[in-house]
Amino acid sequence: MTARVPAKLNLQLAVGPPRADGYHGLVTVFHAVSLFDEVTVEPAAQDTVSVTGEGADRVPEDGDNLALRAVAALRAALPRRAAQPGGVQVTIAKRIPVAAGLAGGSADAAAALVACNELWASGFSQPRLAEVAATVGSDVAFALVGGTAVGRGRGEQLTPALVPSTQYYWVLAFADGQLSTPAVYTALDRLRASGPGKTAGPGKTAGPGKTAPGDPDLDAALMSALRSGDAVRVGGRLSNDLQPAALSLFPALRKTLAAGLELGALGALVAGSGPTCAFLAANAERALDLAVSLSGAGVCRSVARVAGPVPGAAVVTAG
Ligand code: ATP
């Protein structure tokens, strides 16, 4: 049983101060794009995982793998009276770069959930699967639903964004290197502690004398731009509170972002915790031009053209 699952961008990523549990409260606008991993599950004596493709050598092939954790979480969530399924062999074909801010690990977990739900005929609805997903990781529930959605809490409390199904054309610039998500949050806390208001994004309530912004707000202007389906307006409202922190740890990204904007992108931002940069193009043709020029400019390792929104994790082959 094979499931295909998309990478995500955050069109807005607003980060609140650290909470008592150590996590940061978020408001984010998730957007699934057409860069896919494939996850295959087959019955086996015990749970195992193997990984091939882009960045496979940096993905754990043990119980730390998020796809294996998702398999264990789904098994544990099955009703006690149901026949308990045996082990599974999980095979992940990666195209989503690892530790690139595109939530590839969470995507694999979501794909493993839908594939095992099918393999075991568990019959979990999508909302029930989303509950299991939220126990595996903050971005897993979104990878299940895909499209464009607003995430709150740690990103796991989702509401669909009521926007038309306009296609947006993106160019992704992959960096030579990775960024660790916890390291980027730590850098953000440090930056905020050293300069009030410095890293506040749209909708922030940071004021004079405050060392951290208040609870983050959804950017009403971004949502209005998305409702209009106007890529120029959307491009002008992209925002990511983690960007200054990602740039502080990976300064070369400044050049990448500037190059994309100079080459005509409607908007640019660091994807999630980075270091991938995402550029919005006016249409598919402009995206092709931008991809060619960016790869010639020597400001990134490689580029990919993707479109969004696309649906979330779905079974592609039964067998
Ligand atoms: P995050 O989802 O935390 O924002 P990211 O999108 O930048 O992170 P991922 O590709 O999800 O990056 O990888 C984050 C870490 O998760 C990696 O360092 C990797 O070792 C670990 N990981 C565990 N399982 C997987 C998986 N199936 N695919 C990719 N990474 C995985």
PDB file of C-alpha atoms in Angstrom, residues 51-256:
ATOM      1  CA  VAL A  51      14.611   5.345   3.300  1.00  0.00           C
ATOM      2  CA  THR A  52      15.772   6.139  -0.238  1.00  0.00           C
ATOM      3  CA  GLY A  53      16.122   9.357  -2.249  1.00  0.00           C
ATOM      4  CA  GLU A  54      16.855  12.994  -1.396  1.00  0.00           C
ATOM      5  CA  GLY A  55      18.728  13.263   1.944  1.00  0.00           C
ATOM      6  CA  ALA A  56      18.011   9.616   2.886  1.00  0.00           C
ATOM      7  CA  ASP A  57      21.308   9.347   4.780  1.00  0.00           C
ATOM      8  CA  ARG A  58      20.094  11.966   7.269  1.00  0.00           C
ATOM      9  CA  VAL A  59      16.849  10.194   8.152  1.00  0.00           C
ATOM     10  CA  PRO A  60      16.834   7.772  11.117  1.00  0.00           C
ATOM     11  CA  GLU A  61      15.987   4.175  10.221  1.00  0.00           C
ATOM     12  CA  ASP A  62      14.824   3.244  13.726  1.00  0.00           C
ATOM     13  CA  GLY A  63      12.023   4.057  16.162  1.00  0.00           C
ATOM     14  CA  ASP A  64      12.867   7.789  15.875  1.00  0.00           C
ATOM     15  CA  ASN A  65      11.601   7.826  12.298  1.00  0.00           C
ATOM     16  CA  LEU A  66       8.361   9.802  12.319  1.00  0.00           C
ATOM     17  CA  ALA A  67       6.672   7.349   9.934  1.00  0.00           C
ATOM     18  CA  LEU A  68       7.386   4.467  12.321  1.00  0.00           C
ATOM     19  CA  ARG A  69       6.119   6.539  15.251  1.00  0.00           C
ATOM     20  CA  ALA A  70       2.908   7.139  13.307  1.00  0.00           C
ATOM     21  CA  VAL A  71       2.508   3.386  12.689  1.00  0.00           C
ATOM     22  CA  ALA A  72       2.892   2.738  16.434  1.00  0.00           C
ATOM     23  CA  ALA A  73       0.446   5.557  17.297  1.00  0.00           C
ATOM     24  CA  LEU A  74      -2.224   4.213  14.943  1.00  0.00           C
ATOM     25  CA  ARG A  75      -1.796   0.664  16.262  1.00  0.00           C
ATOM     26  CA  ALA A  76      -2.166   1.952  19.841  1.00  0.00           C
ATOM     27  CA  ALA A  77      -5.320   3.873  18.882  1.00  0.00           C
ATOM     28  CA  LEU A  78      -7.130   0.817  17.472  1.00  0.00           C
ATOM     29  CA  PRO A  79     -10.030  -0.434  19.606  1.00  0.00           C
ATOM     30  CA  ARG A  80      -8.890  -3.192  21.982  1.00  0.00           C
ATOM     31  CA  ARG A  81     -11.524  -5.609  20.706  1.00  0.00           C
ATOM     32  CA  ALA A  82     -10.293  -5.256  17.064  1.00  0.00           C
ATOM     33  CA  ALA A  83      -7.835  -7.840  15.693  1.00  0.00           C
ATOM     34  CA  GLN A  84      -4.373  -6.410  16.403  1.00  0.00           C
ATOM     35  CA  PRO A  85      -2.352  -5.989  13.204  1.00  0.00           C
ATOM     36  CA  GLY A  86       1.186  -7.406  12.952  1.00  0.00           C
ATOM     37  CA  GLY A  87       4.331  -5.518  12.032  1.00  0.00           C
ATOM     38  CA  VAL A  88       4.874  -3.430   8.911  1.00  0.00           C
ATOM     39  CA  GLN A  89       7.823  -2.730   6.690  1.00  0.00           C
ATOM     40  CA  VAL A  90       7.802   0.987   5.825  1.00  0.00           C
ATOM     41  CA  THR A  91       9.684   2.164   2.739  1.00  0.00           C
ATOM     42  CA  ILE A  92      10.046   5.919   2.223  1.00  0.00           C
ATOM     43  CA  ALA A  93      11.002   7.389  -1.151  1.00  0.00           C
ATOM     44  CA  LYS A  94      12.040  10.962  -0.347  1.00  0.00           C
ATOM     45  CA  ARG A  95      11.851  13.920  -2.681  1.00  0.00           C
ATOM     46  CA  ILE A  96      11.190  16.451   0.087  1.00  0.00           C
ATOM     47  CA  PRO A  97      14.635  17.555   1.339  1.00  0.00           C
ATOM     48  CA  VAL A  98      15.391  16.725   4.997  1.00  0.00           C
ATOM     49  CA  ALA A  99      15.541  19.461   7.666  1.00  0.00           C
ATOM     50  CA  ALA A 100      14.672  22.027   5.014  1.00  0.00           C
ATOM     51  CA  GLY A 101      11.616  23.672   6.625  1.00  0.00           C
ATOM     52  CA  LEU A 102       9.188  21.748   4.397  1.00  0.00           C
ATOM     53  CA  ALA A 103       7.970  19.296   7.095  1.00  0.00           C
ATOM     54  CA  GLY A 104       9.101  16.201   5.203  1.00  0.00           C
ATOM     55  CA  GLY A 105       9.228  14.056   8.343  1.00  0.00           C
ATOM     56  CA  SER A 106       5.687  15.063   9.328  1.00  0.00           C
ATOM     57  CA  ALA A 107       4.572  14.361   5.760  1.00  0.00           C
ATOM     58  CA  ASP A 108       5.973  10.823   5.964  1.00  0.00           C
ATOM     59  CA  ALA A 109       4.123  10.286   9.248  1.00  0.00           C
ATOM     60  CA  ALA A 110       0.837  11.385   7.647  1.00  0.00           C
ATOM     61  CA  ALA A 111       1.414   9.101   4.661  1.00  0.00           C
ATOM     62  CA  ALA A 112       2.159   6.166   6.980  1.00  0.00           C
ATOM     63  CA  LEU A 113      -1.127   6.850   8.816  1.00  0.00           C
ATOM     64  CA  VAL A 114      -3.298   6.778   5.685  1.00  0.00           C
ATOM     65  CA  ALA A 115      -1.435   3.769   4.243  1.00  0.00           C
ATOM     66  CA  CYS A 116      -1.772   1.712   7.461  1.00  0.00           C
ATOM     67  CA  ASN A 117      -5.400   2.798   7.906  1.00  0.00           C
ATOM     68  CA  GLU A 118      -6.003   1.224   4.483  1.00  0.00           C
ATOM     69  CA  LEU A 119      -3.733  -1.820   4.951  1.00  0.00           C
ATOM     70  CA  TRP A 120      -5.343  -2.702   8.282  1.00  0.00           C
ATOM     71  CA  ALA A 121      -8.846  -1.677   7.134  1.00  0.00           C
ATOM     72  CA  SER A 122      -9.038   0.313  10.391  1.00  0.00           C
ATOM     73  CA  GLY A 123     -11.776   2.537   8.998  1.00  0.00           C
ATOM     74  CA  PHE A 124     -10.608   5.665  10.846  1.00  0.00           C
ATOM     75  CA  SER A 125     -12.234   8.824   9.469  1.00  0.00           C
ATOM     76  CA  GLN A 126      -9.995  11.758   8.542  1.00  0.00           C
ATOM     77  CA  PRO A 127     -10.882  13.672  11.760  1.00  0.00           C
ATOM     78  CA  ARG A 128     -10.023  10.568  13.843  1.00  0.00           C
ATOM     79  CA  LEU A 129      -6.740  10.125  11.929  1.00  0.00           C
ATOM     80  CA  ALA A 130      -6.021  13.823  12.543  1.00  0.00           C
ATOM     81  CA  GLU A 131      -6.345  13.216  16.311  1.00  0.00           C
ATOM     82  CA  VAL A 132      -3.761  10.434  16.079  1.00  0.00           C
ATOM     83  CA  ALA A 133      -1.616  12.660  13.827  1.00  0.00           C
ATOM     84  CA  ALA A 134      -1.535  15.426  16.443  1.00  0.00           C
ATOM     85  CA  THR A 135       0.065  13.017  18.933  1.00  0.00           C
ATOM     86  CA  VAL A 136       2.924  12.307  16.478  1.00  0.00           C
ATOM     87  CA  GLY A 137       3.943  15.885  15.577  1.00  0.00           C
ATOM     88  CA  SER A 138       2.665  19.429  15.131  1.00  0.00           C
ATOM     89  CA  ASP A 139       2.599  19.445  11.309  1.00  0.00           C
ATOM     90  CA  VAL A 140       1.298  15.887  10.773  1.00  0.00           C
ATOM     91  CA  ALA A 141      -2.408  16.776  10.884  1.00  0.00           C
ATOM     92  CA  PHE A 142      -1.943  19.363   8.147  1.00  0.00           C
ATOM     93  CA  ALA A 143      -0.086  16.885   5.919  1.00  0.00           C
ATOM     94  CA  LEU A 144      -3.203  14.681   6.157  1.00  0.00           C
ATOM     95  CA  VAL A 145      -5.621  17.356   4.960  1.00  0.00           C
ATOM     96  CA  GLY A 146      -3.413  19.455   2.645  1.00  0.00           C
ATOM     97  CA  GLY A 147      -4.838  22.409   0.712  1.00  0.00           C
ATOM     98  CA  THR A 148      -4.608  25.745   2.504  1.00  0.00           C
ATOM     99  CA  ALA A 149      -5.475  25.785   6.202  1.00  0.00           C
ATOM    100  CA  VAL A 150      -5.009  27.882   9.314  1.00  0.00           C
ATOM    101  CA  GLY A 151      -3.083  26.200  12.140  1.00  0.00           C
ATOM    102  CA  ARG A 152      -3.168  27.302  15.764  1.00  0.00           C
ATOM    103  CA  GLY A 153      -1.737  26.009  19.029  1.00  0.00           C
ATOM    104  CA  ARG A 154       1.442  24.228  17.964  1.00  0.00           C
ATOM    105  CA  GLY A 155       0.025  24.125  14.425  1.00  0.00           C
ATOM    106  CA  GLU A 156      -2.069  21.008  15.042  1.00  0.00           C
ATOM    107  CA  GLN A 157      -5.417  22.799  15.592  1.00  0.00           C
ATOM    108  CA  LEU A 158      -6.565  23.188  12.010  1.00  0.00           C
ATOM    109  CA  THR A 159      -9.352  25.057  10.301  1.00  0.00           C
ATOM    110  CA  PRO A 160      -9.658  25.013   6.530  1.00  0.00           C
ATOM    111  CA  ALA A 161      -9.059  28.410   4.934  1.00  0.00           C
ATOM    112  CA  LEU A 162     -12.238  29.322   3.060  1.00  0.00           C
ATOM    113  CA  VAL A 163     -10.481  30.538  -0.066  1.00  0.00           C
ATOM    114  CA  PRO A 164     -11.036  29.858  -3.774  1.00  0.00           C
ATOM    115  CA  SER A 165      -8.998  27.055  -5.348  1.00  0.00           C
ATOM    116  CA  THR A 166      -6.635  29.450  -7.167  1.00  0.00           C
ATOM    117  CA  GLN A 167      -3.362  27.752  -8.153  1.00  0.00           C
ATOM    118  CA  TYR A 168      -0.186  29.541  -7.109  1.00  0.00           C
ATOM    119  CA  TYR A 169       3.164  28.898  -8.786  1.00  0.00           C
ATOM    120  CA  TRP A 170       6.229  28.707  -6.610  1.00  0.00           C
ATOM    121  CA  VAL A 171       9.950  28.253  -7.053  1.00  0.00           C
ATOM    122  CA  LEU A 172      11.770  26.580  -4.174  1.00  0.00           C
ATOM    123  CA  ALA A 173      15.481  27.259  -3.736  1.00  0.00           C
ATOM    124  CA  PHE A 174      17.147  24.441  -1.784  1.00  0.00           C
ATOM    125  CA  ALA A 175      20.164  25.416   0.286  1.00  0.00           C
ATOM    126  CA  ASP A 176      23.474  23.711   0.720  1.00  0.00           C
ATOM    127  CA  GLY A 177      22.921  22.749   4.350  1.00  0.00           C
ATOM    128  CA  GLN A 178      20.188  22.181   6.917  1.00  0.00           C
ATOM    129  CA  LEU A 179      18.724  24.070   9.840  1.00  0.00           C
ATOM    130  CA  SER A 180      17.485  22.382  12.993  1.00  0.00           C
ATOM    131  CA  THR A 181      13.992  23.591  13.922  1.00  0.00           C
ATOM    132  CA  PRO A 182      14.729  23.769  17.703  1.00  0.00           C
ATOM    133  CA  ALA A 183      17.930  25.755  17.004  1.00  0.00           C
ATOM    134  CA  VAL A 184      15.946  28.297  14.961  1.00  0.00           C
ATOM    135  CA  TYR A 185      13.376  28.759  17.762  1.00  0.00           C
ATOM    136  CA  THR A 186      16.209  29.222  20.264  1.00  0.00           C
ATOM    137  CA  ALA A 187      17.774  31.858  17.999  1.00  0.00           C
ATOM    138  CA  LEU A 188      14.392  33.616  17.745  1.00  0.00           C
ATOM    139  CA  ASP A 189      14.042  33.749  21.548  1.00  0.00           C
ATOM    140  CA  ARG A 190      17.578  35.140  21.765  1.00  0.00           C
ATOM    141  CA  LEU A 191      16.912  37.812  19.132  1.00  0.00           C
ATOM    142  CA  ARG A 192      13.669  38.841  20.835  1.00  0.00           C
ATOM    143  CA  ALA A 193      15.335  39.038  24.235  1.00  0.00           C
ATOM    144  CA  SER A 194      18.036  41.310  22.843  1.00  0.00           C
ATOM    145  CA  GLY A 195      15.832  43.761  20.935  1.00  0.00           C
ATOM    146  CA  PRO A 196      12.170  44.587  21.661  1.00  0.00           C
ATOM    147  CA  GLY A 197       9.916  44.547  18.633  1.00  0.00           C
ATOM    148  CA  LYS A 198      12.781  43.694  16.285  1.00  0.00           C
ATOM    149  CA  THR A 199      11.263  40.512  14.962  1.00  0.00           C
ATOM    150  CA  ALA A 200       7.570  41.383  15.091  1.00  0.00           C
ATOM    151  CA  GLY A 201       5.674  40.525  11.916  1.00  0.00           C
ATOM    152  CA  PRO A 202       2.251  41.586  10.655  1.00  0.00           C
ATOM    153  CA  GLY A 203      -0.471  41.569  13.294  1.00  0.00           C
ATOM    154  CA  LYS A 204       2.042  41.618  16.125  1.00  0.00           C
ATOM    155  CA  THR A 205       1.323  43.405  19.370  1.00  0.00           C
ATOM    156  CA  ALA A 206       4.946  43.944  20.407  1.00  0.00           C
ATOM    157  CA  GLY A 207       5.298  47.426  21.783  1.00  0.00           C
ATOM    158  CA  PRO A 208       7.956  49.583  23.391  1.00  0.00           C
ATOM    159  CA  GLY A 209       9.456  47.912  26.435  1.00  0.00           C
ATOM    160  CA  LYS A 210       8.176  44.441  25.557  1.00  0.00           C
ATOM    161  CA  THR A 211      10.738  41.710  25.038  1.00  0.00           C
ATOM    162  CA  ALA A 212       8.365  39.372  23.211  1.00  0.00           C
ATOM    163  CA  PRO A 213       5.243  39.840  21.121  1.00  0.00           C
ATOM    164  CA  GLY A 214       1.855  38.917  22.551  1.00  0.00           C
ATOM    165  CA  ASP A 215      -0.300  36.096  21.258  1.00  0.00           C
ATOM    166  CA  PRO A 216       0.083  35.942  17.511  1.00  0.00           C
ATOM    167  CA  ASP A 217      -2.759  37.056  15.236  1.00  0.00           C
ATOM    168  CA  LEU A 218      -3.856  35.695  11.897  1.00  0.00           C
ATOM    169  CA  ASP A 219      -2.919  38.219   9.194  1.00  0.00           C
ATOM    170  CA  ALA A 220      -6.299  39.488   7.960  1.00  0.00           C
ATOM    171  CA  ALA A 221      -4.669  41.128   4.919  1.00  0.00           C
ATOM    172  CA  LEU A 222      -3.127  37.797   3.836  1.00  0.00           C
ATOM    173  CA  MET A 223      -6.487  36.044   4.198  1.00  0.00           C
ATOM    174  CA  SER A 224      -8.179  38.782   2.179  1.00  0.00           C
ATOM    175  CA  ALA A 225      -5.456  38.458  -0.495  1.00  0.00           C
ATOM    176  CA  LEU A 226      -6.012  34.683  -0.607  1.00  0.00           C
ATOM    177  CA  ARG A 227      -9.770  35.206  -0.933  1.00  0.00           C
ATOM    178  CA  SER A 228      -9.154  37.545  -3.881  1.00  0.00           C
ATOM    179  CA  GLY A 229      -6.964  34.944  -5.613  1.00  0.00           C
ATOM    180  CA  ASP A 230      -4.606  37.773  -6.622  1.00  0.00           C
ATOM    181  CA  ALA A 231      -1.025  36.453  -6.560  1.00  0.00           C
ATOM    182  CA  VAL A 232       0.415  39.992  -6.433  1.00  0.00           C
ATOM    183  CA  ARG A 233      -1.474  40.696  -3.201  1.00  0.00           C
ATOM    184  CA  VAL A 234      -0.580  37.297  -1.742  1.00  0.00           C
ATOM    185  CA  GLY A 235       3.091  37.855  -2.600  1.00  0.00           C
ATOM    186  CA  GLY A 236       3.048  41.151  -0.707  1.00  0.00           C
ATOM    187  CA  ARG A 237       1.709  39.553   2.496  1.00  0.00           C
ATOM    188  CA  LEU A 238       3.970  36.515   2.940  1.00  0.00           C
ATOM    189  CA  SER A 239       5.519  36.581   6.414  1.00  0.00           C
ATOM    190  CA  ASN A 240       7.558  34.359   8.677  1.00  0.00           C
ATOM    191  CA  ASP A 241       8.561  35.310  12.227  1.00  0.00           C
ATOM    192  CA  LEU A 242      11.268  32.625  12.115  1.00  0.00           C
ATOM    193  CA  GLN A 243      12.957  34.280   9.144  1.00  0.00           C
ATOM    194  CA  PRO A 244      15.250  36.684  11.070  1.00  0.00           C
ATOM    195  CA  ALA A 245      16.362  33.762  13.245  1.00  0.00           C
ATOM    196  CA  ALA A 246      16.971  31.504  10.225  1.00  0.00           C
ATOM    197  CA  LEU A 247      18.930  34.328   8.536  1.00  0.00           C
ATOM    198  CA  SER A 248      21.032  34.844  11.661  1.00  0.00           C
ATOM    199  CA  LEU A 249      22.063  31.175  11.556  1.00  0.00           C
ATOM    200  CA  PHE A 250      22.344  30.951   7.757  1.00  0.00           C
ATOM    201  CA  PRO A 251      23.288  34.450   6.488  1.00  0.00           C
ATOM    202  CA  ALA A 252      23.753  33.280   2.867  1.00  0.00           C
ATOM    203  CA  LEU A 253      19.956  33.060   2.577  1.00  0.00           C
ATOM    204  CA  ARG A 254      19.753  36.885   2.447  1.00  0.00           C
ATOM    205  CA  LYS A 255      21.435  36.749  -0.948  1.00  0.00           C
ATOM    206  CA  THR A 256      19.088  34.014  -2.148  1.00  0.00           C
TER     207      THR A 256
END
